[in-house]
Amino acid sequence: MNPKTLKAVLTAGLLLAVNGTTATTAYAASDMTDTSEKQAHSNFDSPAGVWQCPDSGLYFCDDFASGNANNWDLLPKTENNMTPDGSFDLVNDAGNNVLRYTADKSGGVIALVKPSTLSALTTADYYVEAKIRPRYNSTAANKQLYLLGRYQDGNNWYAGAMNIQNSVGSTQVEIAKMVNGQLTRMQQVKTPIEQGTKDALDGQWYYLRLVLKGDTLTVYLDGDQIASTTDASFTNTGIIGLWTSNKSFEIDDVRVGNADDLPASIVLSPGDTEYSAEVGDSPKVVEVTTRTETGENDTFTVTSSDSNVIAVSTSGNQVTLTPVGSGTATITFISGSNLARKINATIAPQFEMPTAVYDFCNELTPASGEFDTYEDSQLKIRFDSDVTLGEGSIRIFRSSDDVMVDKISLINESDNIGYNPVRNIRTNPIRINGNTVRITPHANTLERGVSYYIAIAKEAFTGATLAGQPFEGIGKNSGWTFTTRINGPDINKTTLVVDDNGHHADFRSIQGALNFVMQNVATDTPATVYIKSGIYEEPLYLYGKNNITLKGESRHKTIIRYTINESMNSGTVGRPLFLIEQADMVRLDNLTLKNTTLIGEGHQAETLFFNSPDGRLIATNADFISEQDTLNLKGWTWFYNTLVAGNVDFIWGYSKVSLFENSEIRTLGDSRGNGSGGYVLQARVQNETDKGFVFLNSKITRGDGPNGDPVLDNTTYLARSGGCSGCYDNIVFINTYMDNHIKPIGWLNDPLPTPETANANAGWREYNTMDLNGQKQDLSERLKTLSYEMNEAEVLNGYSTREQIFSAYDNGTGWDPMDDIDNYCPNSK
């Protein structure tokens, strides 16, 4: 028996002799007083697959193989004003010693490497890395877990961070700093991070690395660079440590090394983590790139959890995934450096053209045999009873030669919307409402003047009948055919009509009209898209077109809605219902935008992201509804007579000026049923002199959420800070009516805003705040210094009219949006 196997067997036998399962060694802070430095071990002495500290090459290393934590000062009591009350113990996890922390009620600085063990670290440029396995623990507190570097004392340090929430859609990797006891989270990047079961030894390990080099701070997760920033608060070497607000975890293989050494990595291209197909589909090819810590090409292995579903073959660095059977399988890639990536595959049965024949009447849209179908039409099926989504695909064939022009997967589908450039996003092309199924073909699939037929796998929908008989799929023999219109709008047309249910319009979809305008109308030539009443379920993208108006027929009957969010499309440009980029003078009037995401199912879900830092947007007589991050704004925007509704940070962004005038800002009840009133605003204004978010003659109200949940009294903050470096929390309420759901304290002080001491021109401010009956509110409980109550002279000097508020536009030329709209109410000023 080789030494590795022998040691593993002996270790297992010893553990069994101790307690029959797994031995743990518990420590209080006072138990670990041995100052002897742990010596490095060779891999020869460790159980198979367990990494051990090398004899040289690192400034510090601890793999806990010695069975103690003598290198650490655990649960120090005097580092800051937070006294951690959790506990540490060493636990043997499958033959490998790891250090475990179990959170209780309070966190803070929970561990520091003893300075005596860091004698080799004589530079302030280094990386600190640890293998961390987060673990679920019941707490309503924040769940950050910070790996500290250049630690000066409990109130001054840098950190690479894992922000671990109960949903992977909310988890983040961050760069943070603590300066004089004030925490700033300088970089926050959404990154899926899973956590193990409470009080168990399961879950996924993550390699978290913070690199400190000069004034540059960089954080990596599993070898991938997540974020980088610059900061010069701390230039001394400091020491290494751990901080948590209140998170349980295991940690192992803590290393401090040369800042120029890159971490090992494994990268898959494409980087999709979900894969859906049908048996017989063309294989998926994944290119794998791996690197060791020394910069050399690394080895890797790839396995399928069920080779009867996905067969895997490798040629060089290319891996071919072949769908061979229906079911689910996980494809796992593991590098020689023990980094893992996974692809979850769902494979439906092989498509066979259905032969069923139905006596269709009015079940199909477009109707069977229809001519002059719009090329941007949605497909619709009305079953006889409620229907459930199954598996398989929907296919569109050209009638003339039976060539498939589109295949629409039921899950894990994506599309390219827009026109030069396009916006690539995951989509929901199949939407079921009771017995009605709506299907959106891929963008720009259907051509004009062409006949098509629809084919749907019999497994696609279950539990329903169609046209009086059990659903057995739809195929060529079923006769769902239609022919698209020959002619579209004249290319010189600048006013387009959209109607989702009529033949006297230019387009069926709003995006179809936007594409036409972007393609055919000059950038600065005015254009109007008039949208008839109806429900338009589509994400939208407008790029590079100025002077365009989207005008609805009815504010409450022209509804643009979709379910799209952070969980589907990570990042600010991926998740909004309507993304507008590099555009000036965009007007939205007399319509409703609604992101139908429930906060617990998708988290951030903007209705609108105006991503035009120098552009202008006018929104009048319009509703914007979501739960989280409803509006994300840049540039210069004016909202007049509008409703903005949401729960968490539902007005936020980087505005130069966003003026909400005569508008209602409504907090919705949280659909998770937790009674939270949330936060109205989170400002990230880029310049201290920019006015940011201004509310003039508006109301702050509340209403039931999408699941009927109410907003209780004293549950809502006006704002919380984003805590980002170089951002300013410039928000001001002028003559604002506020309901009793707003907390008397008003503003959340964690993290602290910038500037911390508000004044008449910057920070959190109010003037003449009233209750809904118009009675002046008592602001004595508002946060002092952090917020500021303006006087009449200060308001008259810069915040009493929209001309004053937008006076900085175009380097001081100014802008009055009233000059740029028609039918303006003359009494609104």
Coordinates of N, CA and C in Angstrom, one line a residue, residues 250-415:
E250 N -16.2 27.3 5.9 CA -15.0 26.6 6.1 C -13.9 27.3 5.2
I251 N -12.7 27.2 5.7 CA -11.5 27.8 5.0 C -10.4 26.9 5.1
D252 N -9.6 26.9 4.0 CA -8.4 26.0 3.9 C -7.4 26.7 3.0
D253 N -6.2 26.2 3.0 CA -5.1 26.6 2.0 C -5.0 28.1 1.9
V254 N -4.7 28.7 3.0 CA -4.5 30.2 3.0 C -3.1 30.5 2.6
R255 N -2.9 31.3 1.6 CA -1.6 31.6 1.0 C -1.4 33.1 0.8
V256 N -0.2 33.5 1.0 CA 0.3 34.9 0.7 C 1.5 34.7 -0.2
G257 N 1.4 35.4 -1.4 CA 2.5 35.2 -2.4 C 2.7 36.5 -3.2
N258 N 3.6 36.3 -4.2 CA 4.0 37.4 -5.0 C 2.9 38.0 -5.8
A259 N 2.7 39.3 -5.8 CA 1.6 40.0 -6.4 C 1.6 39.8 -7.9
D260 N 2.8 39.5 -8.5 CA 2.8 39.3 -10.0 C 2.4 37.9 -10.4
D261 N 2.3 37.0 -9.5 CA 1.9 35.6 -9.8 C 0.4 35.6 -10.1
L262 N 0.0 35.1 -11.3 CA -1.4 35.0 -11.6 C -2.0 33.7 -11.0
P263 N -3.2 33.7 -10.7 CA -3.8 32.4 -10.2 C -4.0 31.4 -11.3
A264 N -4.2 30.2 -10.9 CA -4.6 29.1 -11.9 C -6.0 29.5 -12.4
S265 N -6.3 29.0 -13.6 CA -7.6 29.3 -14.2 C -8.1 28.3 -15.1
I266 N -9.4 28.2 -15.3 CA -10.1 27.4 -16.3 C -11.2 28.2 -16.9
V267 N -11.2 28.3 -18.2 CA -12.2 29.1 -18.9 C -12.8 28.3 -20.0
L268 N -14.2 28.3 -20.0 CA -14.9 27.6 -21.1 C -15.5 28.7 -22.1
S269 N -15.4 28.3 -23.3 CA -15.9 29.2 -24.4 C -16.8 28.4 -25.4
P270 N -18.1 28.7 -25.5 CA -18.8 29.7 -24.8 C -19.0 29.4 -23.3
G271 N -19.3 30.4 -22.6 CA -19.3 30.3 -21.1 C -20.7 30.0 -20.5
D272 N -21.6 29.5 -21.3 CA -22.9 29.1 -20.8 C -22.8 28.0 -19.8
T273 N -23.6 28.2 -18.7 CA -23.7 27.1 -17.7 C -24.9 26.2 -17.9
E274 N -25.8 26.6 -18.8 CA -27.0 25.8 -19.1 C -27.0 25.4 -20.5
Y275 N -27.4 24.2 -20.8 CA -27.5 23.7 -22.2 C -28.7 22.9 -22.4
S276 N -29.5 23.2 -23.4 CA -30.7 22.5 -23.7 C -30.7 22.1 -25.2
A277 N -31.1 20.9 -25.5 CA -31.1 20.4 -26.9 C -32.1 19.3 -27.0
E278 N -32.2 18.7 -28.1 CA -33.0 17.5 -28.4 C -32.0 16.4 -28.9
V279 N -32.4 15.2 -28.6 CA -31.6 14.0 -29.1 C -31.5 14.2 -30.6
G280 N -30.3 14.0 -31.1 CA -30.0 14.1 -32.5 C -29.6 15.5 -33.0
D281 N -29.7 16.5 -32.1 CA -29.2 17.8 -32.5 C -27.7 17.8 -32.7
S282 N -27.2 18.8 -33.4 CA -25.8 18.9 -33.6 C -25.1 19.0 -32.3
P283 N -23.9 18.4 -32.1 CA -23.2 18.5 -30.9 C -22.8 20.0 -30.5
K284 N -22.6 20.2 -29.3 CA -22.1 21.5 -28.8 C -20.6 21.4 -28.5
V285 N -19.8 22.3 -29.1 CA -18.4 22.2 -28.9 C -18.0 23.3 -27.9
V286 N -17.2 23.0 -26.9 CA -16.7 23.9 -25.9 C -15.2 23.9 -25.9
E287 N -14.7 25.1 -26.0 CA -13.2 25.2 -26.0 C -12.8 25.5 -24.6
V288 N -11.8 24.7 -24.1 CA -11.3 24.8 -22.7 C -9.9 25.4 -22.7
T289 N -9.7 26.5 -21.9 CA -8.4 27.1 -21.7 C -8.1 27.0 -20.2
T290 N -6.9 26.4 -19.9 CA -6.5 26.2 -18.6 C -5.1 26.8 -18.4
R291 N -4.8 27.2 -17.1 CA -3.5 27.8 -16.8 C -3.1 27.4 -15.4
T292 N -1.9 27.0 -15.2 CA -1.4 26.8 -13.9 C -0.9 28.1 -13.2
E293 N -0.6 28.1 -12.0 CA -0.1 29.3 -11.3 C 1.2 29.8 -11.9
T294 N 1.9 29.0 -12.5 CA 3.2 29.4 -13.1 C 3.0 29.9 -14.5
G295 N 1.8 30.0 -15.0 CA 1.5 30.5 -16.3 C 1.6 29.5 -17.5
E296 N 1.7 28.2 -17.1 CA 1.8 27.2 -18.1 C 0.4 26.6 -18.4
N297 N 0.3 26.0 -19.6 CA -1.0 25.3 -19.9 C -1.2 24.2 -18.9
D298 N -2.4 24.1 -18.4 CA -2.8 23.1 -17.4 C -3.5 21.9 -18.1
T299 N -3.6 20.8 -17.4 CA -4.4 19.7 -17.9 C -5.8 19.9 -17.4
F300 N -6.7 19.1 -17.9 CA -8.1 19.1 -17.5 C -8.7 17.8 -17.8
T301 N -9.8 17.5 -17.0 CA -10.6 16.3 -17.3 C -12.0 16.8 -17.4
V302 N -12.9 16.0 -18.1 CA -14.3 16.4 -18.3 C -15.1 15.1 -18.2
T303 N -16.2 15.1 -17.4 CA -17.0 14.0 -17.3 C -18.5 14.4 -17.4
S304 N -19.3 13.4 -17.8 CA -20.7 13.6 -17.8 C -21.3 12.7 -16.7
S305 N -22.2 13.3 -16.0 CA -22.9 12.6 -14.9 C -23.8 11.5 -15.5
D306 N -24.1 11.5 -16.7 CA -24.9 10.5 -17.4 C -24.6 10.4 -18.8
S307 N -23.7 9.5 -19.2 CA -23.3 9.4 -20.6 C -24.4 8.9 -21.5
N308 N -25.5 8.4 -20.9 CA -26.6 8.0 -21.8 C -27.4 9.2 -22.2
V309 N -27.2 10.4 -21.6 CA -27.8 11.6 -21.9 C -26.9 12.5 -22.7
I310 N -25.7 12.8 -22.2 CA -24.7 13.5 -22.9 C -23.4 12.7 -23.0
A311 N -23.0 12.5 -24.3 CA -21.7 11.8 -24.5 C -20.6 12.9 -24.7
V312 N -19.5 12.6 -24.1 CA -18.4 13.6 -24.1 C -17.2 13.0 -24.8
S313 N -16.6 13.8 -25.7 CA -15.3 13.5 -26.3 C -14.4 14.7 -26.3
T314 N -13.1 14.4 -26.3 CA -12.1 15.5 -26.2 C -11.1 15.3 -27.3
S315 N -10.8 16.5 -27.9 CA -9.7 16.5 -28.9 C -8.9 17.8 -28.6
G316 N -7.7 17.6 -28.0 CA -6.9 18.8 -27.6 C -7.7 19.6 -26.6
N317 N -7.9 20.9 -26.8 CA -8.6 21.7 -25.8 C -10.1 21.8 -26.2
Q318 N -10.6 21.1 -27.2 CA -12.0 21.1 -27.6 C -12.7 19.9 -27.0
V319 N -13.9 20.2 -26.4 CA -14.7 19.2 -25.9 C -16.1 19.2 -26.6
T320 N -16.5 18.0 -27.1 CA -17.7 17.9 -27.9 C -18.8 17.2 -27.0
L321 N -19.9 17.9 -26.8 CA -21.0 17.4 -26.1 C -22.1 17.0 -27.0
T322 N -22.4 15.7 -27.0 CA -23.4 15.1 -28.0 C -24.6 14.7 -27.2
P323 N -25.8 15.2 -27.6 CA -27.0 14.8 -26.9 C -27.5 13.4 -27.5
V324 N -27.4 12.4 -26.7 CA -27.7 11.0 -27.1 C -29.0 10.5 -26.5
G325 N -29.5 11.0 -25.5 CA -30.7 10.5 -24.8 C -31.4 11.6 -24.0
S326 N -32.7 11.4 -23.8 CA -33.4 12.4 -23.1 C -33.2 12.3 -21.6
G327 N -33.2 13.4 -20.9 CA -32.9 13.5 -19.5 C -32.1 14.7 -19.1
T328 N -31.5 14.6 -18.0 CA -30.6 15.7 -17.5 C -29.2 15.1 -17.2
A329 N -28.2 15.9 -17.3 CA -26.9 15.5 -17.0 C -26.0 16.8 -16.6
T330 N -25.0 16.6 -15.8 CA -24.1 17.7 -15.5 C -22.8 17.3 -16.0
I331 N -22.2 18.3 -16.8 CA -20.9 18.1 -17.4 C -19.9 18.9 -16.5
T332 N -18.9 18.2 -16.0 CA -18.0 18.8 -15.0 C -16.6 18.8 -15.6
F333 N -16.0 20.0 -15.7 CA -14.6 20.2 -16.1 C -13.8 20.5 -14.9
I334 N -12.7 19.8 -14.7 CA -11.8 20.0 -13.6 C -10.4 20.2 -14.1
S335 N -9.7 21.3 -13.8 CA -8.3 21.5 -14.2 C -7.4 20.7 -13.3
G336 N -6.1 20.6 -13.8 CA -5.1 20.0 -12.9 C -4.9 20.7 -11.7
S337 N -5.2 22.0 -11.6 CA -5.1 22.8 -10.4 C -6.3 22.8 -9.5
N338 N -7.2 21.8 -9.9 CA -8.4 21.5 -9.1 C -9.5 22.7 -9.1
L339 N -9.5 23.4 -10.2 CA -10.6 24.3 -10.5 C -11.7 23.7 -11.3
A340 N -13.0 23.9 -11.0 CA -14.1 23.2 -11.6 C -15.0 24.2 -12.3
R341 N -15.6 23.8 -13.4 CA -16.6 24.4 -14.1 C -17.7 23.4 -14.4
K342 N -19.0 23.8 -14.5 CA -20.1 22.9 -14.7 C -21.0 23.4 -15.8
I343 N -21.6 22.5 -16.6 CA -22.6 22.8 -17.5 C -23.8 21.9 -17.2
N344 N -25.0 22.4 -16.9 CA -26.1 21.6 -16.7 C -26.9 21.5 -18.0
A345 N -27.1 20.2 -18.4 CA -27.7 19.9 -19.7 C -29.1 19.3 -19.5
T346 N -30.1 19.8 -20.3 CA -31.4 19.2 -20.3 C -31.7 18.8 -21.8
I347 N -31.9 17.5 -22.0 CA -32.0 17.0 -23.3 C -33.4 16.4 -23.5
A348 N -34.1 16.8 -24.5 CA -35.5 16.4 -24.8 C -35.4 15.2 -25.9
P349 N -36.5 14.5 -26.0 CA -36.4 13.4 -27.0 C -36.2 13.9 -28.4
Q350 N -35.8 13.1 -29.3 CA -35.5 13.5 -30.7 C -36.8 13.9 -31.4
F351 N -36.7 15.0 -32.1 CA -37.8 15.6 -32.8 C -38.3 14.7 -33.9
E352 N -39.6 14.4 -33.9 CA -40.2 13.6 -35.0 C -41.4 14.4 -35.5
M353 N -41.5 14.6 -36.8 CA -42.5 15.4 -37.4 C -43.9 14.8 -37.0
P354 N -44.7 15.5 -36.2 CA -46.1 15.0 -35.9 C -46.9 14.8 -37.1
T355 N -47.8 13.8 -37.0 CA -48.7 13.6 -38.2 C -50.2 13.9 -37.8
A356 N -50.4 14.4 -36.6 CA -51.8 14.6 -36.2 C -52.5 15.7 -37.1
V357 N -53.8 15.5 -37.3 CA -54.6 16.4 -38.0 C -55.7 16.9 -37.1
Y358 N -56.0 18.2 -37.2 CA -57.0 18.9 -36.3 C -58.0 19.6 -37.2
D359 N -59.2 19.8 -36.7 CA -60.2 20.6 -37.3 C -60.1 22.0 -36.7
F360 N -59.1 22.8 -37.2 CA -58.9 24.1 -36.6 C -60.1 25.0 -36.9
C361 N -60.4 25.9 -36.0 CA -61.4 26.9 -36.2 C -60.8 28.3 -35.9
N362 N -60.7 28.6 -34.6 CA -60.1 29.9 -34.3 C -59.0 29.7 -33.2
E363 N -58.4 28.6 -33.2 CA -57.3 28.3 -32.2 C -56.0 28.9 -32.5
L364 N -55.7 29.3 -33.7 CA -54.4 29.6 -34.1 C -54.3 31.1 -34.5
T365 N -53.2 31.7 -34.2 CA -52.8 33.1 -34.7 C -51.3 33.0 -35.1
P366 N -51.0 33.3 -36.4 CA -51.9 33.6 -37.5 C -52.8 32.4 -37.8
A367 N -54.0 32.7 -38.4 CA -54.9 31.7 -38.7 C -54.3 30.8 -39.8
S368 N -54.7 29.5 -39.8 CA -54.2 28.6 -40.8 C -54.6 29.1 -42.2
G369 N -53.6 29.2 -43.0 CA -53.8 29.6 -44.4 C -53.8 31.1 -44.6
E370 N -53.5 31.9 -43.5 CA -53.6 33.3 -43.6 C -52.5 33.9 -44.5
F371 N -52.9 35.0 -45.2 CA -52.0 35.8 -46.1 C -51.7 37.1 -45.4
D372 N -50.7 37.8 -45.8 CA -50.3 39.1 -45.3 C -50.0 39.1 -43.9
T373 N -49.5 38.0 -43.4 CA -49.0 38.0 -42.0 C -47.8 38.9 -41.8
Y374 N -47.8 39.7 -40.7 CA -46.6 40.5 -40.4 C -45.4 39.7 -40.1
E375 N -44.2 40.1 -40.6 CA -43.0 39.3 -40.3 C -42.5 39.4 -38.9
D376 N -43.1 40.3 -38.1 CA -42.7 40.4 -36.7 C -43.8 39.9 -35.8
S377 N -44.7 39.1 -36.3 CA -45.9 38.6 -35.5 C -45.4 37.6 -34.5
Q378 N -46.1 37.5 -33.4 CA -46.0 36.4 -32.4 C -47.0 35.3 -32.9
L379 N -46.7 34.1 -32.5 CA -47.6 33.0 -32.8 C -48.4 32.7 -31.5
K380 N -49.7 32.3 -31.7 CA -50.5 32.0 -30.5 C -51.4 30.8 -30.8
I381 N -51.5 30.0 -29.7 CA -52.3 28.8 -29.7 C -53.3 28.8 -28.5
R382 N -54.6 28.6 -28.8 CA -55.6 28.5 -27.8 C -56.0 27.1 -27.6
F383 N -55.5 26.4 -26.5 CA -55.9 25.1 -26.3 C -57.3 25.1 -25.7
D384 N -57.9 23.9 -25.6 CA -59.2 23.7 -25.0 C -59.3 23.9 -23.5
S385 N -58.1 23.6 -22.9 CA -58.0 23.7 -21.4 C -56.6 24.2 -21.0
D386 N -56.4 24.4 -19.7 CA -55.1 24.8 -19.3 C -54.0 23.9 -19.7
V387 N -52.8 24.4 -20.0 CA -51.8 23.6 -20.6 C -50.5 23.8 -19.8
T388 N -49.6 22.8 -19.8 CA -48.4 22.8 -19.0 C -47.2 22.7 -20.0
L389 N -46.1 23.4 -19.8 CA -45.0 23.4 -20.6 C -44.3 22.0 -20.4
G390 N -43.9 21.4 -21.5 CA -43.2 20.1 -21.5 C -41.8 20.2 -21.9
E391 N -41.4 19.5 -22.9 CA -40.0 19.5 -23.4 C -40.0 19.4 -24.9
G392 N -38.9 19.7 -25.5 CA -38.8 19.7 -27.0 C -38.6 21.0 -27.6
S393 N -39.2 21.3 -28.7 CA -39.0 22.5 -29.5 C -40.2 22.8 -30.3
I394 N -40.2 24.1 -30.8 CA -41.1 24.6 -31.8 C -40.3 25.0 -33.0
R395 N -40.7 24.5 -34.2 CA -39.9 24.8 -35.4 C -40.7 25.4 -36.5
I396 N -40.1 26.3 -37.3 CA -40.7 27.0 -38.4 C -40.0 26.5 -39.7
F397 N -40.8 26.0 -40.6 CA -40.2 25.5 -41.9 C -40.7 26.4 -43.0
R398 N -39.9 26.6 -44.0 CA -40.3 27.2 -45.3 C -41.1 26.2 -46.1
S399 N -42.3 26.6 -46.5 CA -43.2 25.7 -47.2 C -42.6 25.2 -48.5
S400 N -41.9 26.0 -49.2 CA -41.5 25.7 -50.6 C -40.5 24.6 -50.7
D401 N -39.6 24.4 -49.7 CA -38.6 23.4 -49.7 C -38.4 22.7 -48.4
D402 N -39.2 22.9 -47.4 CA -39.2 22.2 -46.1 C -37.9 22.5 -45.4
V403 N -37.3 23.6 -45.6 CA -36.1 24.0 -44.9 C -36.5 24.7 -43.6
M404 N -35.9 24.2 -42.5 CA -36.2 24.8 -41.2 C -35.5 26.1 -41.1
V405 N -36.2 27.2 -40.8 CA -35.7 28.5 -40.7 C -35.5 29.0 -39.2
D406 N -36.2 28.3 -38.3 CA -36.1 28.7 -36.9 C -36.4 27.5 -36.0
K407 N -35.7 27.4 -34.9 CA -36.0 26.4 -33.9 C -36.0 27.1 -32.6
I408 N -37.1 27.0 -31.9 CA -37.3 27.7 -30.6 C -37.3 26.7 -29.5
S409 N -36.3 26.7 -28.6 CA -36.3 25.8 -27.5 C -37.2 26.3 -26.4
L410 N -37.8 25.4 -25.7 CA -38.7 25.7 -24.6 C -38.0 26.3 -23.4
I411 N -36.8 26.0 -23.2 CA -36.0 26.6 -22.1 C -34.6 27.0 -22.5
N412 N -34.0 27.8 -21.7 CA -32.6 28.2 -22.0 C -32.4 28.8 -23.4
E413 N -33.4 29.7 -23.8 CA -33.3 30.3 -25.1 C -32.7 31.7 -25.1
S414 N -32.2 32.1 -26.2 CA -31.6 33.5 -26.3 C -32.0 34.1 -27.6
D415 N -31.7 35.4 -27.7 CA -32.1 36.0 -29.0 C -31.2 37.3 -29.1

